[in-house]
């Protein structure tokens, strides 16, 4: 299954967030909070149970339940993955591999930073695809810093639409002219042997500067992304080389 196929598979698995015992205004607030996720928000009364709580379901299967106050914390936003977020963790955990919709470039960079930061604080492999050299060029200072860590192996894939400027050679860049590489933005960290640290962001640019995809903390999904990239774009290719600074 390709990276785009993986995105399509997640997209088909829509989840439902059911808001119990709340007024219409509160339900609308929840709907707005999850507006950029592929989650259907609905309201339902309950004959028993706590006041104002939410249930996340997939089909007939209940995935998580929590107090409404934990989904709508004061001043909080559920927009990008936050690995240390506490207030709505039961729902946040189960929203793993739920589609986000229409992220712009700024929000994609912010989401990528979460994964890059986890890699920075750990060890292992970080794979990133920024579509084109001209897009990745803006990220070079960040990746020089990431690559400076001796325990972090950093690899970037992108379409070579221009010449990259000189850099310090602390990370590897592999050119690819594949359509999938031009269309998909991804950042994946393999956890350095720690399954709990594995994470990935994967999104397709379906409209100019509008991305549709998901993030995941599932070890099997992260492993699949690494295996697919290795086998499809990095193993035995004639255009594989290490970009070094001059």
PDB file of C-alpha atoms in Angstrom:
ATOM      1  CA  UNK A   1       0.000   0.000   0.000  1.00  0.00           C
ATOM      2  CA  UNK A   2       1.373   3.412  -0.979  1.00  0.00           C
ATOM      3  CA  UNK A   3       1.524   6.440   1.314  1.00  0.00           C
ATOM      4  CA  UNK A   4      -1.477   7.913  -0.498  1.00  0.00           C
ATOM      5  CA  UNK A   5      -3.274   4.587  -0.137  1.00  0.00           C
ATOM      6  CA  UNK A   6      -2.582   4.636   3.590  1.00  0.00           C
ATOM      7  CA  UNK A   7      -4.153   8.098   3.837  1.00  0.00           C
ATOM      8  CA  UNK A   8      -7.218   6.919   1.891  1.00  0.00           C
ATOM      9  CA  UNK A   9      -7.624   3.924   4.198  1.00  0.00           C
ATOM     10  CA  UNK A  10      -7.647   6.130   7.290  1.00  0.00           C
ATOM     11  CA  UNK A  11     -10.089   8.511   5.609  1.00  0.00           C
ATOM     12  CA  UNK A  12     -12.620   5.700   5.192  1.00  0.00           C
ATOM     13  CA  UNK A  13     -12.661   5.062   8.946  1.00  0.00           C
ATOM     14  CA  UNK A  14     -14.723   8.013  10.142  1.00  0.00           C
ATOM     15  CA  UNK A  15     -15.345   8.267  13.886  1.00  0.00           C
ATOM     16  CA  UNK A  16     -18.327   9.782  15.705  1.00  0.00           C
ATOM     17  CA  UNK A  17     -18.108  12.048  18.735  1.00  0.00           C
ATOM     18  CA  UNK A  18     -21.368  11.907  20.696  1.00  0.00           C
ATOM     19  CA  UNK A  19     -22.029  14.795  23.092  1.00  0.00           C
ATOM     20  CA  UNK A  20     -24.375  13.803  25.918  1.00  0.00           C
ATOM     21  CA  UNK A  21     -26.515  16.073  28.077  1.00  0.00           C
ATOM     22  CA  UNK A  22     -25.287  19.374  26.657  1.00  0.00           C
ATOM     23  CA  UNK A  23     -27.113  22.387  25.236  1.00  0.00           C
ATOM     24  CA  UNK A  24     -27.017  23.333  21.547  1.00  0.00           C
ATOM     25  CA  UNK A  25     -24.423  26.078  22.045  1.00  0.00           C
ATOM     26  CA  UNK A  26     -22.029  23.649  23.721  1.00  0.00           C
ATOM     27  CA  UNK A  27     -22.517  21.055  20.992  1.00  0.00           C
ATOM     28  CA  UNK A  28     -21.711  23.742  18.430  1.00  0.00           C
ATOM     29  CA  UNK A  29     -18.511  24.565  20.322  1.00  0.00           C
ATOM     30  CA  UNK A  30     -17.444  20.926  20.151  1.00  0.00           C
ATOM     31  CA  UNK A  31     -18.270  20.838  16.432  1.00  0.00           C
ATOM     32  CA  UNK A  32     -16.098  23.895  15.849  1.00  0.00           C
ATOM     33  CA  UNK A  33     -13.269  22.416  17.925  1.00  0.00           C
ATOM     34  CA  UNK A  34     -13.182  19.329  15.697  1.00  0.00           C
ATOM     35  CA  UNK A  35     -13.995  21.117  12.437  1.00  0.00           C
ATOM     36  CA  UNK A  36     -10.679  20.181  10.853  1.00  0.00           C
ATOM     37  CA  UNK A  37     -10.886  16.500  11.765  1.00  0.00           C
ATOM     38  CA  UNK A  38     -12.794  13.756   9.977  1.00  0.00           C
ATOM     39  CA  UNK A  39     -15.066  13.313  12.989  1.00  0.00           C
ATOM     40  CA  UNK A  40     -18.858  13.482  12.913  1.00  0.00           C
ATOM     41  CA  UNK A  41     -20.150  15.340  15.987  1.00  0.00           C
ATOM     42  CA  UNK A  42     -23.672  14.577  17.166  1.00  0.00           C
ATOM     43  CA  UNK A  43     -25.753  15.240  20.299  1.00  0.00           C
ATOM     44  CA  UNK A  44     -27.675  12.749  22.409  1.00  0.00           C
ATOM     45  CA  UNK A  45     -29.531  12.824  25.728  1.00  0.00           C
ATOM     46  CA  UNK A  46     -28.722  10.208  28.334  1.00  0.00           C
ATOM     47  CA  UNK A  47     -31.142   8.728  30.864  1.00  0.00           C
ATOM     48  CA  UNK A  48     -28.338   8.140  33.321  1.00  0.00           C
ATOM     49  CA  UNK A  49     -24.686   8.921  33.782  1.00  0.00           C
ATOM     50  CA  UNK A  50     -22.726  12.104  34.463  1.00  0.00           C
ATOM     51  CA  UNK A  51     -23.771  15.472  33.139  1.00  0.00           C
ATOM     52  CA  UNK A  52     -22.137  16.725  29.937  1.00  0.00           C
ATOM     53  CA  UNK A  53     -19.860  13.968  28.761  1.00  0.00           C
ATOM     54  CA  UNK A  54     -18.652  12.817  25.349  1.00  0.00           C
ATOM     55  CA  UNK A  55     -18.217   9.392  23.796  1.00  0.00           C
ATOM     56  CA  UNK A  56     -15.974   8.655  20.817  1.00  0.00           C
ATOM     57  CA  UNK A  57     -17.246   5.732  18.721  1.00  0.00           C
ATOM     58  CA  UNK A  58     -16.334   3.912  15.546  1.00  0.00           C
ATOM     59  CA  UNK A  59     -19.439   2.188  14.250  1.00  0.00           C
ATOM     60  CA  UNK A  60     -20.956   0.363  17.233  1.00  0.00           C
ATOM     61  CA  UNK A  61     -17.655   0.255  19.109  1.00  0.00           C
ATOM     62  CA  UNK A  62     -17.002   2.749  21.910  1.00  0.00           C
ATOM     63  CA  UNK A  63     -13.396   3.946  21.813  1.00  0.00           C
ATOM     64  CA  UNK A  64     -13.305   6.435  24.690  1.00  0.00           C
ATOM     65  CA  UNK A  65     -15.470   8.503  27.004  1.00  0.00           C
ATOM     66  CA  UNK A  66     -14.604  11.559  29.033  1.00  0.00           C
ATOM     67  CA  UNK A  67     -16.123  14.634  30.666  1.00  0.00           C
ATOM     68  CA  UNK A  68     -17.045  17.415  28.281  1.00  0.00           C
ATOM     69  CA  UNK A  69     -14.869  19.822  30.266  1.00  0.00           C
ATOM     70  CA  UNK A  70     -11.827  17.785  29.223  1.00  0.00           C
ATOM     71  CA  UNK A  71     -12.663  18.183  25.534  1.00  0.00           C
ATOM     72  CA  UNK A  72     -13.340  21.916  25.865  1.00  0.00           C
ATOM     73  CA  UNK A  73     -10.690  23.132  28.320  1.00  0.00           C
ATOM     74  CA  UNK A  74     -10.544  26.889  28.859  1.00  0.00           C
ATOM     75  CA  UNK A  75      -8.387  28.434  26.170  1.00  0.00           C
ATOM     76  CA  UNK A  76      -7.308  25.052  24.815  1.00  0.00           C
ATOM     77  CA  UNK A  77      -7.177  24.032  21.191  1.00  0.00           C
ATOM     78  CA  UNK A  78      -7.206  20.575  19.681  1.00  0.00           C
ATOM     79  CA  UNK A  79      -5.484  21.418  16.431  1.00  0.00           C
ATOM     80  CA  UNK A  80      -2.101  19.690  16.213  1.00  0.00           C
ATOM     81  CA  UNK A  81      -0.612  16.690  18.002  1.00  0.00           C
ATOM     82  CA  UNK A  82       0.566  17.625  21.479  1.00  0.00           C
ATOM     83  CA  UNK A  83       2.481  14.742  23.004  1.00  0.00           C
ATOM     84  CA  UNK A  84       2.402  16.079  26.547  1.00  0.00           C
ATOM     85  CA  UNK A  85      -1.214  17.247  26.468  1.00  0.00           C
ATOM     86  CA  UNK A  86      -3.135  16.058  29.521  1.00  0.00           C
ATOM     87  CA  UNK A  87      -6.671  17.552  29.616  1.00  0.00           C
ATOM     88  CA  UNK A  88      -8.325  15.581  26.798  1.00  0.00           C
ATOM     89  CA  UNK A  89      -5.894  12.671  26.567  1.00  0.00           C
ATOM     90  CA  UNK A  90      -8.566   9.889  26.501  1.00  0.00           C
ATOM     91  CA  UNK A  91     -10.112  11.385  23.368  1.00  0.00           C
ATOM     92  CA  UNK A  92      -6.802  12.589  21.921  1.00  0.00           C
ATOM     93  CA  UNK A  93      -5.313   9.096  22.134  1.00  0.00           C
ATOM     94  CA  UNK A  94      -8.228   7.578  20.268  1.00  0.00           C
ATOM     95  CA  UNK A  95      -8.132  10.300  17.605  1.00  0.00           C
ATOM     96  CA  UNK A  96      -4.831   8.787  16.545  1.00  0.00           C
ATOM     97  CA  UNK A  97      -5.178   7.961  12.862  1.00  0.00           C
ATOM     98  CA  UNK A  98      -8.214  10.184  12.385  1.00  0.00           C
ATOM     99  CA  UNK A  99      -8.061  12.422   9.322  1.00  0.00           C
ATOM    100  CA  UNK A 100      -7.468  16.141   9.574  1.00  0.00           C
ATOM    101  CA  UNK A 101      -8.732  18.260   6.704  1.00  0.00           C
ATOM    102  CA  UNK A 102      -7.525  21.363   4.888  1.00  0.00           C
ATOM    103  CA  UNK A 103      -4.391  22.163   6.885  1.00  0.00           C
ATOM    104  CA  UNK A 104      -2.398  24.994   5.363  1.00  0.00           C
ATOM    105  CA  UNK A 105       1.394  25.027   5.147  1.00  0.00           C
ATOM    106  CA  UNK A 106       1.797  26.902   8.434  1.00  0.00           C
ATOM    107  CA  UNK A 107      -0.147  24.273  10.350  1.00  0.00           C
ATOM    108  CA  UNK A 108       1.698  21.445   8.612  1.00  0.00           C
ATOM    109  CA  UNK A 109       4.994  22.965   9.744  1.00  0.00           C
ATOM    110  CA  UNK A 110       3.649  23.253  13.305  1.00  0.00           C
ATOM    111  CA  UNK A 111       2.539  19.610  13.317  1.00  0.00           C
ATOM    112  CA  UNK A 112       5.902  18.543  11.881  1.00  0.00           C
ATOM    113  CA  UNK A 113       7.708  20.392  14.673  1.00  0.00           C
ATOM    114  CA  UNK A 114       5.969  18.201  17.255  1.00  0.00           C
ATOM    115  CA  UNK A 115       7.479  15.072  15.729  1.00  0.00           C
ATOM    116  CA  UNK A 116      10.869  16.678  15.119  1.00  0.00           C
ATOM    117  CA  UNK A 117      10.922  17.780  18.755  1.00  0.00           C
ATOM    118  CA  UNK A 118      10.234  14.243  19.949  1.00  0.00           C
ATOM    119  CA  UNK A 119      13.101  12.994  17.778  1.00  0.00           C
ATOM    120  CA  UNK A 120      15.386  15.757  19.117  1.00  0.00           C
ATOM    121  CA  UNK A 121      14.719  14.629  22.698  1.00  0.00           C
ATOM    122  CA  UNK A 122      15.337  10.968  21.893  1.00  0.00           C
ATOM    123  CA  UNK A 123      17.388   8.861  19.474  1.00  0.00           C
ATOM    124  CA  UNK A 124      16.687   6.884  16.334  1.00  0.00           C
ATOM    125  CA  UNK A 125      15.735   7.662  12.727  1.00  0.00           C
ATOM    126  CA  UNK A 126      13.805  10.659  11.447  1.00  0.00           C
ATOM    127  CA  UNK A 127      12.440  10.490   7.875  1.00  0.00           C
ATOM    128  CA  UNK A 128      10.935  13.611   6.314  1.00  0.00           C
ATOM    129  CA  UNK A 129       9.409  14.340   2.937  1.00  0.00           C
ATOM    130  CA  UNK A 130       8.844  18.003   2.125  1.00  0.00           C
ATOM    131  CA  UNK A 131       7.698  17.415  -1.468  1.00  0.00           C
ATOM    132  CA  UNK A 132      10.211  19.633  -3.304  1.00  0.00           C
ATOM    133  CA  UNK A 133      13.720  20.960  -2.721  1.00  0.00           C
ATOM    134  CA  UNK A 134      12.314  24.477  -2.997  1.00  0.00           C
ATOM    135  CA  UNK A 135       9.967  23.711  -0.075  1.00  0.00           C
ATOM    136  CA  UNK A 136      12.621  21.982   2.001  1.00  0.00           C
ATOM    137  CA  UNK A 137      15.078  24.858   1.544  1.00  0.00           C
ATOM    138  CA  UNK A 138      13.272  26.830   4.248  1.00  0.00           C
ATOM    139  CA  UNK A 139      13.734  23.919   6.676  1.00  0.00           C
ATOM    140  CA  UNK A 140      17.487  23.491   6.252  1.00  0.00           C
ATOM    141  CA  UNK A 141      18.490  25.364   9.472  1.00  0.00           C
ATOM    142  CA  UNK A 142      16.137  23.156  11.503  1.00  0.00           C
ATOM    143  CA  UNK A 143      17.498  19.995   9.911  1.00  0.00           C
ATOM    144  CA  UNK A 144      21.090  21.072  10.406  1.00  0.00           C
ATOM    145  CA  UNK A 145      20.284  21.332  14.105  1.00  0.00           C
ATOM    146  CA  UNK A 146      18.512  17.957  14.148  1.00  0.00           C
ATOM    147  CA  UNK A 147      21.364  16.317  12.240  1.00  0.00           C
ATOM    148  CA  UNK A 148      23.924  17.683  14.677  1.00  0.00           C
ATOM    149  CA  UNK A 149      22.775  15.115  17.237  1.00  0.00           C
ATOM    150  CA  UNK A 150      25.075  12.117  16.884  1.00  0.00           C
ATOM    151  CA  UNK A 151      22.355   9.725  18.050  1.00  0.00           C
ATOM    152  CA  UNK A 152      19.807  10.910  15.465  1.00  0.00           C
ATOM    153  CA  UNK A 153      19.888   9.665  11.858  1.00  0.00           C
ATOM    154  CA  UNK A 154      18.069  12.247   9.720  1.00  0.00           C
ATOM    155  CA  UNK A 155      16.927  11.589   6.127  1.00  0.00           C
ATOM    156  CA  UNK A 156      14.994  13.907   3.817  1.00  0.00           C
ATOM    157  CA  UNK A 157      13.296  13.004   0.524  1.00  0.00           C
ATOM    158  CA  UNK A 158      12.102  15.565  -2.011  1.00  0.00           C
ATOM    159  CA  UNK A 159      11.663  16.283  -5.706  1.00  0.00           C
ATOM    160  CA  UNK A 160      14.811  18.065  -7.016  1.00  0.00           C
ATOM    161  CA  UNK A 161      13.141  21.083  -8.605  1.00  0.00           C
ATOM    162  CA  UNK A 162      16.091  23.361  -7.774  1.00  0.00           C
ATOM    163  CA  UNK A 163      19.606  23.287  -6.364  1.00  0.00           C
ATOM    164  CA  UNK A 164      19.814  23.200  -2.592  1.00  0.00           C
ATOM    165  CA  UNK A 165      22.064  25.809  -0.988  1.00  0.00           C
ATOM    166  CA  UNK A 166      25.182  24.793   0.879  1.00  0.00           C
ATOM    167  CA  UNK A 167      24.597  23.213   4.276  1.00  0.00           C
ATOM    168  CA  UNK A 168      26.667  21.445   6.888  1.00  0.00           C
ATOM    169  CA  UNK A 169      26.032  17.877   5.682  1.00  0.00           C
ATOM    170  CA  UNK A 170      24.685  16.599   9.006  1.00  0.00           C
ATOM    171  CA  UNK A 171      21.652  14.993   7.337  1.00  0.00           C
ATOM    172  CA  UNK A 172      20.998  13.025   4.162  1.00  0.00           C
ATOM    173  CA  UNK A 173      18.887  14.198   1.248  1.00  0.00           C
ATOM    174  CA  UNK A 174      17.613  11.795  -1.409  1.00  0.00           C
ATOM    175  CA  UNK A 175      16.091  13.160  -4.610  1.00  0.00           C
ATOM    176  CA  UNK A 176      13.045  11.489  -6.097  1.00  0.00           C
ATOM    177  CA  UNK A 177      10.981  12.456  -9.117  1.00  0.00           C
ATOM    178  CA  UNK A 178       8.098  10.181  -8.087  1.00  0.00           C
ATOM    179  CA  UNK A 179       4.668  11.824  -8.161  1.00  0.00           C
ATOM    180  CA  UNK A 180       3.922  10.511  -4.665  1.00  0.00           C
ATOM    181  CA  UNK A 181       6.932  12.332  -3.222  1.00  0.00           C
ATOM    182  CA  UNK A 182       5.768  15.574  -4.853  1.00  0.00           C
ATOM    183  CA  UNK A 183       2.218  15.134  -3.536  1.00  0.00           C
ATOM    184  CA  UNK A 184       2.841  13.888   0.027  1.00  0.00           C
ATOM    185  CA  UNK A 185       4.261  15.626   3.097  1.00  0.00           C
ATOM    186  CA  UNK A 186       5.480  13.255   5.797  1.00  0.00           C
ATOM    187  CA  UNK A 187       7.582  13.289   8.957  1.00  0.00           C
ATOM    188  CA  UNK A 188       8.181  10.005  10.796  1.00  0.00           C
ATOM    189  CA  UNK A 189      10.239   9.083  13.856  1.00  0.00           C
ATOM    190  CA  UNK A 190      11.024   5.424  14.561  1.00  0.00           C
ATOM    191  CA  UNK A 191      11.464   5.846  18.323  1.00  0.00           C
ATOM    192  CA  UNK A 192      14.968   4.428  18.417  1.00  0.00           C
ATOM    193  CA  UNK A 193      13.671   1.039  19.559  1.00  0.00           C
ATOM    194  CA  UNK A 194      11.010   2.472  21.885  1.00  0.00           C
ATOM    195  CA  UNK A 195       7.525   1.748  20.554  1.00  0.00           C
ATOM    196  CA  UNK A 196       5.972   4.393  22.804  1.00  0.00           C
ATOM    197  CA  UNK A 197       8.082   7.103  21.133  1.00  0.00           C
ATOM    198  CA  UNK A 198       7.127   6.194  17.547  1.00  0.00           C
ATOM    199  CA  UNK A 199       5.066   8.780  15.694  1.00  0.00           C
ATOM    200  CA  UNK A 200       4.376  10.040  12.201  1.00  0.00           C
ATOM    201  CA  UNK A 201       2.571  12.739  10.255  1.00  0.00           C
ATOM    202  CA  UNK A 202       1.356  11.901   6.759  1.00  0.00           C
ATOM    203  CA  UNK A 203      -0.660  14.179   4.468  1.00  0.00           C
ATOM    204  CA  UNK A 204      -1.526  14.635   0.788  1.00  0.00           C
ATOM    205  CA  UNK A 205      -1.679  18.029  -0.900  1.00  0.00           C
ATOM    206  CA  UNK A 206      -5.039  17.758  -2.693  1.00  0.00           C
ATOM    207  CA  UNK A 207      -5.424  21.466  -3.385  1.00  0.00           C
ATOM    208  CA  UNK A 208      -2.689  24.101  -3.615  1.00  0.00           C
ATOM    209  CA  UNK A 209      -1.279  24.499  -0.095  1.00  0.00           C
ATOM    210  CA  UNK A 210      -4.121  22.453   1.426  1.00  0.00           C
ATOM    211  CA  UNK A 211      -3.228  19.158   3.083  1.00  0.00           C
ATOM    212  CA  UNK A 212      -5.394  16.193   4.097  1.00  0.00           C
ATOM    213  CA  UNK A 213      -3.961  13.465   6.273  1.00  0.00           C
ATOM    214  CA  UNK A 214      -3.384  12.117   9.764  1.00  0.00           C
ATOM    215  CA  UNK A 215      -0.852  11.722  12.517  1.00  0.00           C
ATOM    216  CA  UNK A 216      -0.268   8.449  14.319  1.00  0.00           C
ATOM    217  CA  UNK A 217       1.409   7.048  17.417  1.00  0.00           C
ATOM    218  CA  UNK A 218       0.671   3.444  16.402  1.00  0.00           C
ATOM    219  CA  UNK A 219       3.977   1.508  16.221  1.00  0.00           C
ATOM    220  CA  UNK A 220       2.794  -0.806  13.443  1.00  0.00           C
ATOM    221  CA  UNK A 221       1.720   2.118  11.239  1.00  0.00           C
ATOM    222  CA  UNK A 222       4.978   3.979  11.837  1.00  0.00           C
ATOM    223  CA  UNK A 223       6.977   0.833  11.046  1.00  0.00           C
ATOM    224  CA  UNK A 224       5.003   0.412   7.832  1.00  0.00           C
ATOM    225  CA  UNK A 225       5.825   3.972   6.737  1.00  0.00           C
ATOM    226  CA  UNK A 226       9.536   3.397   7.345  1.00  0.00           C
ATOM    227  CA  UNK A 227       9.498   0.032   5.558  1.00  0.00           C
ATOM    228  CA  UNK A 228       7.606   1.455   2.589  1.00  0.00           C
ATOM    229  CA  UNK A 229       9.928   4.442   2.194  1.00  0.00           C
ATOM    230  CA  UNK A 230      12.989   2.225   2.555  1.00  0.00           C
ATOM    231  CA  UNK A 231      11.824  -0.318  -0.008  1.00  0.00           C
ATOM    232  CA  UNK A 232      10.279   2.136  -2.479  1.00  0.00           C
ATOM    233  CA  UNK A 233      12.641   5.106  -2.432  1.00  0.00           C
ATOM    234  CA  UNK A 234      15.891   4.316  -0.612  1.00  0.00           C
ATOM    235  CA  UNK A 235      17.023   0.771  -1.469  1.00  0.00           C
ATOM    236  CA  UNK A 236      19.353   0.333  -4.424  1.00  0.00           C
ATOM    237  CA  UNK A 237      18.204   3.386  -6.343  1.00  0.00           C
ATOM    238  CA  UNK A 238      20.675   4.852  -8.845  1.00  0.00           C
ATOM    239  CA  UNK A 239      19.853   8.422  -7.772  1.00  0.00           C
ATOM    240  CA  UNK A 240      20.583   7.746  -4.101  1.00  0.00           C
ATOM    241  CA  UNK A 241      23.375   9.909  -2.749  1.00  0.00           C
ATOM    242  CA  UNK A 242      24.414  11.904   0.264  1.00  0.00           C
ATOM    243  CA  UNK A 243      24.164  15.662   0.017  1.00  0.00           C
ATOM    244  CA  UNK A 244      27.082  17.269   1.803  1.00  0.00           C
ATOM    245  CA  UNK A 245      27.894  20.856   2.623  1.00  0.00           C
ATOM    246  CA  UNK A 246      30.721  22.588   0.807  1.00  0.00           C
TER     247      UNK A 246
END
